[in-house]
Amino acid sequence: MMPAVRIPIFRSLTVVALAFALLLPARQVTAQVTAFRQAVAESAARDEALAEFYRARAFEGIWTGSSGRDLARRTALLAAFSEAGSHGLPAGRYDPEAVMVQLRGATTPAAQGRIEVELSRLFLQYARDIETGVLVPGQVIAQIKREVPYRSRLETLTAFEQSSPAAFLRALAPSAPEYTRLMREKLRLERLLAQGGYGPTISADSLAPGATGQPVVNLRNRLILMGFMERSATQSYDASIQLAVQRFQQAHGLEADGVAGAATLRALNVPLANRLEQVIVAMERERWLNRPRGSRHIWVNLTDFTARIVDNDRVTFETRSVVGATPRDRQTPEFSDLMEFMVINPSWYVPRSIAVNEYLPMLQRNPGAVSHIEITDSNGRVVNRSAANFAQYTASTFPFSMREPPSAGNALGQVKFMFPNPYNIYLHDTPAQSLFARQVRAFSHGCVRLNDPFDFAYTLLARQTADPEAFFQARLRTGVETRVDLDDPVPVHIVYRTAFTTVTGELNFRPDIYDRDARIWDALAAQGVAVRAIGG
């Protein structure tokens, strides 16, 4: 906390009278108050929220007076500004030293009125940045559909004026444990950067147990600095290095075979500054999700190819997932919604994009193609393929719908999990099980496929039926499409985190498969966010 700085700036007739009653004629006091209020009114007029706030206060100030509350607000605000860099915010946007200079230079009532409004404007900017993010996500990347929980600027300023200043400012940052863990890791990496970072890169095509030489020494030193290995003088790729490599691989989503192959060495050689950028982006993403996630929620991290059920910040179920492929039109969007039901033995209603872009050309070549798919007209009647002339249609004029009936080979498998949304994204089973064995699993048209969908269903149903497996299997055996509502709908968060922590604090990194974090970092940097190195 910065030391309190007392600046004699006046906020009301009462304060002015107390300070100057023995020094100034009443007419001069009134003139100064009028000049202050007029400057406040003029400065706030350009901003509807500020104008309404100050109008309700008869244009009295909340920052620039000599009262104890004004002093407490100034002190708390300057202290918050001084910590902005720790949160990965554009610290130059609210430079406390510059604010101090402005305050000291405000020697007339009119100047004091102008800095009064400017402090409110800076406060609102800081509050928006730390509470809900520096960026508007959808403006940076169209596939981020997240509804950021913005608070009214007037509501923010009014609540602050009525609250304990320091406590209010502290409560603005996300309270999620993940944000706290990321911030702690950011500060650790910044200290390490000040000490020289990870050291020399590892020049080798591959390193395996038994190897020796300078590349092994560089590997050892990097693993030590990264925290995957205790200090050691070994110069050969021994069991301690192999174990450290396995730990590194696990934390980076790589096959944990203990061999530093090409993919592992690429990840090891990523500069520390780049890792810091990933952490700062992850903190910004946390601010976009600054709302209760739900004591039970489903967390789908696209970069990690996993879907988890989380209860009170503890993962109670986890399964591998397949997500949207890397072309822009197939990438899985990011958003949050509420899972309301599951469908056992689902039909697959073919998305129009697939019907016209993939199936229509096949039907034009051979009307009997994809024979397992029903083609129906606008009245729901099945189309006689042999009588249809598919060649007459284009992607824009194709008048039919397509549906795959329930079956074990259905594209959705035997169960899908629904959280109705305008993007037609859901979680589901799949007959294409071989894809789950791959390290990178970006193959779908956008929906999220689950490796263990039945167990996922049992975990969700366990809260509403004594024997969830028997309940599920009985409906599955009928072969009939069956909707099962969840008694307590579960929030679903589809996220994209290339940097994240475990509940015990271990920092993990994943590749930027959709190139989203790189674009977010560029946007943050354009706003003044920077990687920093700190001592101590």
Coordinates of C-alpha atoms in Angstrom, one line a residue:
M1 CA 0.0 0.0 0.0
M2 CA 1.4 3.4 -1.0
P3 CA 1.7 6.0 1.8
A4 CA -1.2 8.4 2.1
V5 CA -0.6 11.6 0.2
R6 CA -2.5 14.6 1.5
I7 CA -3.4 17.0 -1.3
P8 CA -5.5 20.1 -0.3
I9 CA -8.2 20.0 -2.9
F10 CA -11.8 21.0 -1.9
R11 CA -15.0 19.1 -2.6
S12 CA -17.8 21.0 -1.0
L13 CA -19.0 24.3 0.4
T14 CA -18.7 22.9 3.9
V15 CA -15.1 21.8 3.5
V16 CA -14.2 25.2 1.8
A17 CA -15.9 27.1 4.6
L18 CA -14.0 25.1 7.3
A19 CA -10.6 25.6 5.5
F20 CA -11.0 29.2 4.5
A21 CA -13.6 30.9 6.7
L22 CA -11.0 33.0 8.5
L23 CA -9.0 33.8 5.3
L24 CA -11.4 34.5 2.5
P25 CA -14.5 36.6 2.1
A26 CA -17.7 34.6 1.7
R27 CA -18.2 35.9 -1.9
Q28 CA -14.7 34.5 -2.8
V29 CA -15.5 31.1 -1.2
T30 CA -18.7 30.9 -3.1
A31 CA -16.9 31.7 -6.3
Q32 CA -14.4 29.0 -5.8
V33 CA -17.1 26.4 -5.1
T34 CA -19.0 27.5 -8.2
A35 CA -15.9 27.2 -10.3
F36 CA -15.2 23.7 -9.0
R37 CA -18.7 22.5 -9.6
Q38 CA -18.9 24.1 -13.0
A39 CA -15.6 22.4 -14.0
V40 CA -17.0 19.1 -12.8
A41 CA -20.2 19.5 -14.7
E42 CA -18.4 20.5 -17.9
S43 CA -15.9 17.7 -17.7
A44 CA -18.5 15.0 -16.9
A45 CA -20.9 16.2 -19.6
R46 CA -19.2 14.1 -22.3
D47 CA -19.8 10.8 -20.4
E48 CA -23.4 9.9 -19.6
A49 CA -22.6 7.7 -16.6
L50 CA -20.3 10.4 -15.0
A51 CA -22.7 13.2 -15.8
E52 CA -25.6 11.3 -14.0
F53 CA -23.4 10.4 -11.0
Y54 CA -22.1 13.9 -10.4
R55 CA -25.5 15.5 -11.2
A56 CA -27.0 13.4 -8.4
R57 CA -24.3 14.7 -6.0
A58 CA -24.9 18.3 -7.0
F59 CA -21.4 18.1 -8.7
E60 CA -19.5 17.6 -5.4
G61 CA -16.4 15.5 -5.6
I62 CA -15.4 12.2 -4.1
W63 CA -11.6 12.2 -4.7
T64 CA -10.2 15.7 -4.4
G65 CA -11.4 16.9 -1.1
S66 CA -9.5 17.0 2.2
S67 CA -11.8 14.8 4.1
G68 CA -10.7 11.4 5.5
R69 CA -12.9 9.5 3.0
D70 CA -11.6 11.4 0.0
L71 CA -8.0 10.7 1.2
A72 CA -8.9 7.0 1.7
R73 CA -10.3 6.8 -1.9
R74 CA -7.2 8.5 -3.4
T75 CA -4.8 6.3 -1.5
A76 CA -6.7 3.1 -2.4
L77 CA -6.9 4.1 -6.0
L78 CA -3.2 4.9 -6.3
A79 CA -2.3 1.7 -4.6
A80 CA -4.5 -0.3 -7.0
F81 CA -2.9 1.5 -10.0
S82 CA 0.6 0.6 -8.7
E83 CA -0.4 -3.1 -8.7
A84 CA -2.0 -3.1 -12.2
G85 CA 1.1 -4.7 -13.8
S86 CA 0.8 -7.7 -11.5
H87 CA -2.5 -8.4 -13.0
G88 CA -1.2 -8.2 -16.5
L89 CA -3.0 -4.9 -17.2
P90 CA -1.8 -2.0 -19.3
A91 CA -0.1 -0.2 -16.3
G92 CA 0.7 2.9 -18.3
R93 CA -3.0 3.5 -18.8
Y94 CA -3.4 4.5 -15.1
D95 CA 0.1 5.5 -14.1
P96 CA 0.1 6.5 -10.4
E97 CA 3.1 8.8 -10.7
A98 CA 1.4 10.7 -13.5
V99 CA -1.8 11.0 -11.5
M100 CA 0.2 12.4 -8.6
V101 CA 1.7 15.0 -10.8
Q102 CA -1.7 16.0 -12.1
L103 CA -3.1 16.2 -8.5
R104 CA -0.2 18.4 -7.4
G105 CA -0.6 20.6 -10.4
A106 CA -4.3 21.2 -9.8
T107 CA -4.0 24.5 -7.9
T108 CA -7.3 26.3 -8.9
P109 CA -10.8 25.1 -8.3
A110 CA -11.4 24.7 -12.0
A111 CA -8.4 22.5 -12.4
Q112 CA -9.4 20.6 -9.3
G113 CA -12.8 20.0 -10.8
R114 CA -11.3 18.6 -14.0
I115 CA -8.9 16.2 -12.2
E116 CA -11.9 15.1 -10.0
V117 CA -13.7 13.8 -13.1
E118 CA -10.5 12.5 -14.6
L119 CA -9.9 10.3 -11.5
S120 CA -13.4 8.9 -11.8
R121 CA -12.8 8.2 -15.5
L122 CA -9.5 6.4 -14.7
F123 CA -11.2 4.5 -11.8
L124 CA -13.9 3.3 -14.2
Q125 CA -11.4 2.2 -16.8
Y126 CA -9.4 0.3 -14.2
A127 CA -12.5 -1.3 -12.8
R128 CA -13.6 -2.5 -16.2
D129 CA -10.2 -3.8 -17.1
I130 CA -9.5 -5.8 -14.0
E131 CA -13.1 -7.0 -13.5
T132 CA -14.1 -8.1 -17.0
G133 CA -11.0 -7.7 -19.2
V134 CA -9.0 -5.2 -21.2
L135 CA -10.5 -6.5 -24.5
V136 CA -13.9 -7.2 -25.8
P137 CA -13.3 -10.9 -26.9
G138 CA -15.8 -11.1 -29.8
Q139 CA -14.2 -8.0 -31.4
V140 CA -10.8 -9.8 -31.4
I141 CA -11.9 -13.3 -32.4
A142 CA -15.3 -14.0 -33.9
Q143 CA -15.4 -17.6 -32.5
I144 CA -15.3 -16.3 -28.9
K145 CA -19.0 -16.0 -28.2
R146 CA -18.6 -15.4 -24.5
E147 CA -21.1 -13.1 -22.8
V148 CA -18.8 -11.0 -20.6
P149 CA -20.6 -10.0 -17.3
Y150 CA -20.1 -6.2 -17.7
R151 CA -21.4 -4.0 -14.8
S152 CA -23.0 -0.6 -15.4
R153 CA -20.4 2.1 -15.1
L154 CA -22.8 4.2 -13.0
E155 CA -23.5 1.3 -10.8
T156 CA -19.8 0.7 -10.3
L157 CA -19.0 4.3 -9.4
T158 CA -22.1 4.5 -7.1
A159 CA -21.2 1.3 -5.3
F160 CA -17.6 2.4 -4.9
E161 CA -18.6 5.7 -3.4
Q162 CA -20.7 3.9 -0.8
S163 CA -18.1 1.2 0.1
S164 CA -14.8 0.8 1.8
P165 CA -12.4 1.9 -1.0
A166 CA -9.6 -0.5 -0.5
A167 CA -12.0 -3.5 0.0
F168 CA -14.0 -2.5 -3.1
L169 CA -10.9 -2.3 -5.3
R170 CA -9.6 -5.6 -4.0
A171 CA -12.8 -7.4 -4.8
L172 CA -12.9 -6.3 -8.5
A173 CA -10.4 -9.0 -9.7
P174 CA -11.8 -12.5 -10.4
S175 CA -12.2 -14.5 -7.2
A176 CA -11.8 -17.9 -8.9
P177 CA -8.9 -19.9 -7.5
E178 CA -7.5 -20.3 -11.0
Y179 CA -7.0 -16.5 -11.3
T180 CA -5.1 -16.5 -8.0
R181 CA -2.9 -19.4 -9.1
L182 CA -2.2 -17.9 -12.5
M183 CA -1.2 -14.6 -10.9
R184 CA 1.1 -16.4 -8.5
E185 CA 2.8 -18.2 -11.4
K186 CA 3.1 -15.0 -13.4
L187 CA 5.0 -13.3 -10.6
R188 CA 7.2 -16.4 -10.2
L189 CA 8.0 -16.4 -13.9
E190 CA 8.7 -12.6 -13.9
R191 CA 11.3 -13.1 -11.1
L192 CA 12.9 -15.9 -13.1
L193 CA 13.0 -13.7 -16.2
A194 CA 14.8 -11.0 -14.2
Q195 CA 17.4 -13.7 -13.3
G196 CA 18.1 -14.6 -16.9
G197 CA 15.2 -16.9 -17.8
Y198 CA 15.6 -20.6 -18.7
G199 CA 19.2 -20.3 -19.9
P200 CA 20.6 -21.6 -23.2
T201 CA 18.3 -23.5 -25.6
I202 CA 18.9 -27.1 -26.3
S203 CA 20.5 -27.8 -29.6
A204 CA 19.6 -31.4 -30.5
D205 CA 17.2 -33.3 -32.7
S206 CA 16.5 -35.8 -30.0
L207 CA 17.9 -36.8 -26.6
A208 CA 17.3 -40.1 -24.9
P209 CA 18.4 -41.9 -21.7
G210 CA 22.2 -42.5 -21.9
A211 CA 23.0 -39.4 -23.9
T212 CA 25.8 -37.1 -22.7
G213 CA 27.3 -33.8 -23.8
Q214 CA 26.4 -30.1 -23.6
P215 CA 22.9 -30.5 -24.9
V216 CA 22.2 -32.8 -22.0
V217 CA 23.6 -30.2 -19.6
N218 CA 21.4 -27.5 -21.1
L219 CA 18.4 -29.9 -20.8
R220 CA 19.3 -30.5 -17.2
N221 CA 19.7 -26.8 -16.4
R222 CA 16.4 -25.9 -18.1
L223 CA 14.5 -28.6 -16.3
I224 CA 15.9 -27.3 -13.0
L225 CA 14.9 -23.7 -13.7
M226 CA 11.5 -24.8 -14.8
G227 CA 11.0 -26.6 -11.5
F228 CA 10.7 -30.1 -12.9
M229 CA 14.0 -31.3 -11.4
E230 CA 16.0 -30.8 -8.2
R231 CA 19.5 -29.2 -8.5
S232 CA 21.9 -31.8 -9.8
A233 CA 25.5 -32.0 -11.3
T234 CA 24.7 -34.9 -13.6
Q235 CA 26.1 -34.6 -17.1
S236 CA 24.4 -37.7 -18.5
Y237 CA 20.7 -38.4 -19.3
D238 CA 20.1 -40.5 -16.2
A239 CA 17.0 -41.6 -14.4
S240 CA 16.6 -38.2 -12.7
I241 CA 16.5 -36.4 -16.0
Q242 CA 14.2 -39.0 -17.5
L243 CA 11.7 -38.5 -14.6
A244 CA 11.9 -34.7 -15.0
V245 CA 11.3 -35.0 -18.7
Q246 CA 8.2 -37.1 -18.0
R247 CA 6.9 -34.5 -15.6
F248 CA 7.5 -31.8 -18.2
Q249 CA 5.7 -33.8 -20.8
Q250 CA 2.7 -34.4 -18.6
A251 CA 2.5 -30.6 -17.9
H252 CA 2.6 -29.9 -21.6
G253 CA 0.2 -32.5 -22.9
L254 CA 2.9 -34.6 -24.5
E255 CA 3.3 -38.4 -24.5
A256 CA 5.1 -39.0 -21.2
D257 CA 7.7 -41.4 -22.5
G258 CA 10.7 -39.7 -20.8
V259 CA 12.5 -39.2 -24.2
A260 CA 13.2 -35.7 -25.3
G261 CA 12.1 -36.0 -28.9
A262 CA 11.4 -33.3 -31.4
A263 CA 8.0 -32.2 -30.0
T264 CA 9.3 -32.2 -26.4
L265 CA 12.4 -30.2 -27.4
R266 CA 10.3 -27.7 -29.2
A267 CA 8.2 -27.2 -26.0
L268 CA 11.3 -27.0 -23.9
N269 CA 12.9 -24.3 -26.1
V270 CA 9.9 -22.0 -25.9
P271 CA 11.3 -18.7 -24.5
L272 CA 10.2 -17.8 -21.0
A273 CA 8.8 -14.5 -22.3
N274 CA 6.4 -16.4 -24.5
R275 CA 5.2 -18.5 -21.6
L276 CA 4.6 -15.3 -19.7
E277 CA 2.5 -14.0 -22.6
Q278 CA 0.4 -17.2 -22.4
V279 CA -0.2 -16.7 -18.7
I280 CA -1.2 -13.1 -19.1
V281 CA -3.6 -14.1 -21.9
A282 CA -5.1 -16.8 -19.6
M283 CA -5.6 -14.1 -16.9
E284 CA -7.4 -11.9 -19.4
R285 CA -9.6 -14.9 -20.3
E286 CA -10.4 -15.4 -16.6
R287 CA -11.6 -11.9 -16.4
W288 CA -14.0 -12.6 -19.3
L289 CA -15.4 -15.4 -17.2
N290 CA -15.6 -13.4 -13.9
R291 CA -18.8 -14.9 -12.6
P292 CA -19.7 -18.0 -10.5
R293 CA -19.0 -21.1 -12.5
G294 CA -21.3 -23.3 -10.5
S295 CA -20.4 -25.5 -7.6
R296 CA -20.8 -28.3 -10.1
H297 CA -19.9 -27.5 -13.7
I298 CA -18.5 -29.0 -16.9
W299 CA -15.2 -27.6 -18.1
V300 CA -14.2 -28.3 -21.7
N301 CA -10.7 -27.0 -22.5
L302 CA -10.3 -27.1 -26.3
T303 CA -6.5 -26.9 -26.3
D304 CA -6.2 -29.8 -23.7
F305 CA -8.7 -32.0 -25.6
T306 CA -10.5 -32.9 -22.3
A307 CA -13.9 -32.6 -20.8
R308 CA -14.2 -32.5 -17.0
I309 CA -16.9 -32.5 -14.4
V310 CA -15.8 -30.2 -11.6
D311 CA -17.3 -30.2 -8.1
N312 CA -16.2 -27.4 -5.8
D313 CA -12.9 -26.8 -7.7
R314 CA -12.1 -30.6 -7.7
V315 CA -12.2 -32.7 -10.9
T316 CA -14.6 -35.6 -10.2
F317 CA -14.7 -37.0 -13.7
E318 CA -12.4 -36.5 -16.8
T319 CA -12.5 -37.9 -20.3
R320 CA -10.6 -37.3 -23.5
S321 CA -12.4 -35.3 -26.2
V322 CA -12.2 -34.5 -29.9
V323 CA -12.9 -30.9 -30.8
G324 CA -13.4 -28.9 -33.9
A325 CA -10.8 -29.1 -36.7
T326 CA -8.4 -26.2 -37.3
P327 CA -10.0 -24.6 -40.4
R328 CA -11.9 -21.5 -39.2
D329 CA -15.3 -22.8 -40.3
R330 CA -14.9 -26.0 -38.2
Q331 CA -13.4 -24.6 -35.0
T332 CA -15.3 -25.1 -31.8
P333 CA -16.5 -21.7 -30.4
E334 CA -16.0 -20.6 -26.9
F335 CA -19.1 -19.9 -24.7
S336 CA -20.9 -20.9 -21.6
D337 CA -24.4 -22.3 -21.3
L338 CA -26.5 -24.6 -19.2
M339 CA -26.7 -28.4 -19.8
E340 CA -30.4 -29.3 -19.4
F341 CA -30.8 -32.8 -20.8
M342 CA -29.3 -35.8 -22.5
V343 CA -30.7 -37.8 -25.4
I344 CA -30.1 -41.5 -25.4
N345 CA -30.2 -43.2 -28.9
P346 CA -30.2 -39.8 -30.6
S347 CA -31.0 -39.0 -34.2
W348 CA -28.4 -36.9 -36.0
Y349 CA -29.9 -34.0 -37.8
V350 CA -27.3 -33.1 -40.4
P351 CA -26.2 -29.5 -40.2
R352 CA -27.0 -27.7 -43.4
S353 CA -23.4 -26.8 -44.0
I354 CA -22.5 -30.5 -44.0
A355 CA -25.6 -31.4 -46.1
V356 CA -24.9 -28.9 -48.9
N357 CA -21.1 -28.8 -48.8
E358 CA -20.3 -32.5 -48.3
Y359 CA -23.4 -34.7 -49.0
L360 CA -25.0 -32.8 -51.9
P361 CA -22.0 -33.3 -54.2
M362 CA -22.0 -37.0 -53.3
L363 CA -25.8 -37.3 -54.1
Q364 CA -25.3 -35.5 -57.4
R365 CA -22.7 -38.1 -58.4
N366 CA -24.8 -41.0 -57.0
P367 CA -28.3 -40.6 -55.6
G368 CA -27.8 -43.7 -53.5
A369 CA -24.8 -42.3 -51.6
V370 CA -24.9 -42.0 -47.8
S371 CA -27.8 -44.4 -47.9
H372 CA -28.0 -44.5 -44.0
I373 CA -29.1 -40.9 -44.1
E374 CA -32.8 -40.1 -44.5
I375 CA -33.6 -37.2 -46.8
T376 CA -36.9 -35.4 -46.0
D377 CA -38.9 -32.5 -47.6
S378 CA -40.3 -29.5 -45.8
N379 CA -43.3 -31.6 -44.6
G380 CA -41.1 -34.3 -43.1
R381 CA -41.8 -36.8 -45.8
V382 CA -39.0 -39.1 -46.9
V383 CA -37.7 -38.3 -50.4
N384 CA -37.6 -41.0 -53.0
R385 CA -33.9 -40.8 -54.0
S386 CA -34.4 -42.5 -57.4
A387 CA -37.0 -39.9 -58.4
A388 CA -35.1 -36.9 -57.2
N389 CA -32.8 -34.9 -59.5
F390 CA -30.1 -33.6 -57.1
A391 CA -28.2 -32.1 -60.0
Q392 CA -30.7 -29.3 -60.3
Y393 CA -29.8 -27.9 -56.8
T394 CA -27.0 -25.8 -55.5
A395 CA -25.9 -25.2 -51.9
S396 CA -28.3 -22.2 -51.7
T397 CA -31.3 -23.9 -53.3
F398 CA -31.1 -27.5 -51.8
P399 CA -34.6 -27.8 -50.3
F400 CA -34.3 -30.9 -48.2
S401 CA -33.3 -31.9 -44.6
M402 CA -31.1 -34.9 -43.7
R403 CA -31.4 -37.1 -40.7
E404 CA -29.5 -40.2 -39.5
P405 CA -31.8 -42.4 -37.3
P406 CA -30.6 -43.8 -34.0
S407 CA -28.1 -46.6 -34.2
A408 CA -24.8 -47.7 -32.8
G409 CA -23.1 -46.3 -35.9
N410 CA -24.9 -43.0 -35.7
A411 CA -22.5 -40.0 -36.1
L412 CA -23.5 -38.9 -32.6
G413 CA -23.0 -42.4 -31.2
Q414 CA -25.6 -43.5 -28.6
V415 CA -25.9 -40.4 -26.4
K416 CA -25.7 -36.6 -26.7
F417 CA -25.6 -34.0 -24.0
M418 CA -27.6 -30.9 -24.7
F419 CA -27.2 -27.3 -23.7
P420 CA -29.3 -25.6 -26.4
N421 CA -27.4 -22.7 -28.0
P422 CA -27.4 -20.8 -31.3
Y423 CA -24.2 -22.4 -32.4
N424 CA -25.6 -25.9 -32.5
I425 CA -22.7 -27.2 -30.3
Y426 CA -23.1 -30.1 -27.9
L427 CA -21.2 -33.0 -26.3
H428 CA -21.7 -36.5 -27.7
D429 CA -20.6 -40.0 -28.2
T430 CA -19.0 -41.1 -31.5
P431 CA -18.3 -44.4 -33.3
A432 CA -14.9 -43.0 -34.5
Q433 CA -13.0 -44.2 -31.4
S434 CA -9.6 -44.4 -33.0
L435 CA -9.2 -40.6 -32.9
F436 CA -9.0 -40.6 -29.1
A437 CA -5.6 -42.4 -29.2
R438 CA -4.1 -39.3 -30.9
Q439 CA -2.2 -36.6 -29.0
V440 CA -3.8 -33.8 -31.0
R441 CA -7.5 -34.4 -31.4
A442 CA -9.0 -31.6 -33.6
F443 CA -11.1 -33.4 -36.1
S444 CA -14.8 -32.6 -35.6
H445 CA -17.1 -30.1 -37.4
G446 CA -17.3 -28.2 -34.1
C447 CA -19.1 -30.4 -31.6
V448 CA -17.2 -32.0 -28.8
R449 CA -16.9 -35.8 -28.9
L450 CA -16.3 -37.8 -25.7
N451 CA -14.2 -40.9 -25.2
D452 CA -16.2 -42.1 -22.2
P453 CA -19.8 -40.8 -22.8
F454 CA -21.6 -43.5 -20.8
D455 CA -19.5 -42.9 -17.7
F456 CA -20.0 -39.2 -18.2
A457 CA -23.8 -39.8 -18.3
Y458 CA -23.6 -42.0 -15.2
T459 CA -21.8 -39.2 -13.2
L460 CA -24.4 -36.7 -14.2
L461 CA -27.3 -39.0 -13.4
A462 CA -25.9 -40.2 -10.1
R463 CA -27.5 -37.1 -8.4
Q464 CA -31.0 -38.0 -9.4
T465 CA -31.2 -41.8 -9.5
A466 CA -29.9 -44.5 -7.2
D467 CA -28.6 -46.7 -10.0
P468 CA -27.6 -44.4 -12.9
E469 CA -26.0 -47.2 -14.9
A470 CA -29.1 -49.4 -14.8
F471 CA -31.3 -46.4 -15.5
F472 CA -29.2 -45.4 -18.6
Q473 CA -28.7 -48.9 -20.0
A474 CA -32.5 -49.7 -19.7
R475 CA -33.2 -46.8 -22.0
L476 CA -30.3 -47.5 -24.3
R477 CA -31.5 -51.1 -24.9
T478 CA -34.9 -49.9 -26.3
G479 CA -33.2 -48.4 -29.3
V480 CA -35.7 -45.6 -29.1
E481 CA -34.7 -41.9 -29.0
T482 CA -35.2 -40.9 -25.4
R483 CA -34.8 -37.5 -23.7
V484 CA -33.7 -37.5 -20.0
D485 CA -33.9 -34.1 -18.3
L486 CA -31.3 -33.2 -15.6
D487 CA -33.1 -32.4 -12.4
D488 CA -30.4 -29.8 -11.7
P489 CA -29.0 -28.3 -15.0
V490 CA -25.3 -28.1 -15.0
P491 CA -23.3 -25.0 -16.3
V492 CA -21.0 -25.8 -19.3
H493 CA -18.0 -23.7 -20.0
I494 CA -16.2 -24.3 -23.3
V495 CA -12.9 -22.5 -22.8
Y496 CA -9.6 -22.2 -24.6
R497 CA -6.6 -22.1 -22.3
T498 CA -3.0 -22.6 -23.4
A499 CA -1.9 -21.9 -19.9
F500 CA -3.7 -23.2 -16.9
T501 CA -3.0 -24.7 -13.4
T502 CA -4.0 -27.8 -11.5
V503 CA -5.8 -27.4 -8.2
T504 CA -2.5 -28.0 -6.5
G505 CA -0.9 -25.1 -8.4
E506 CA 1.2 -26.8 -11.1
L507 CA 1.4 -24.7 -14.2
N508 CA 0.5 -26.4 -17.5
F509 CA 0.9 -25.3 -21.1
R510 CA -0.7 -26.4 -24.4
P511 CA -0.2 -25.5 -28.0
D512 CA -2.3 -22.7 -29.5
I513 CA -4.1 -25.0 -31.9
Y514 CA -6.5 -22.3 -33.3
D515 CA -3.9 -19.4 -33.1
R516 CA -6.4 -17.6 -30.9
D517 CA -4.0 -16.7 -28.0
A518 CA -1.5 -15.2 -30.4
R519 CA -4.1 -12.9 -31.7
I520 CA -5.3 -12.0 -28.2
W521 CA -1.7 -11.3 -27.1
D522 CA -1.2 -8.9 -30.1
A523 CA -4.4 -7.1 -29.1
L524 CA -3.3 -6.8 -25.5
A525 CA 0.1 -5.6 -26.5
A526 CA -1.6 -2.9 -28.7
Q527 CA -3.4 -1.7 -25.5
G528 CA -0.1 -1.4 -23.6
V529 CA 0.1 -4.8 -21.9
A530 CA 3.8 -5.9 -21.7
V531 CA 5.9 -8.7 -20.3
R532 CA 8.0 -7.5 -17.5
A533 CA 10.9 -8.8 -15.4
I534 CA 10.8 -8.1 -11.6
G535 CA 13.5 -8.5 -9.0
G536 CA 13.2 -9.6 -5.4

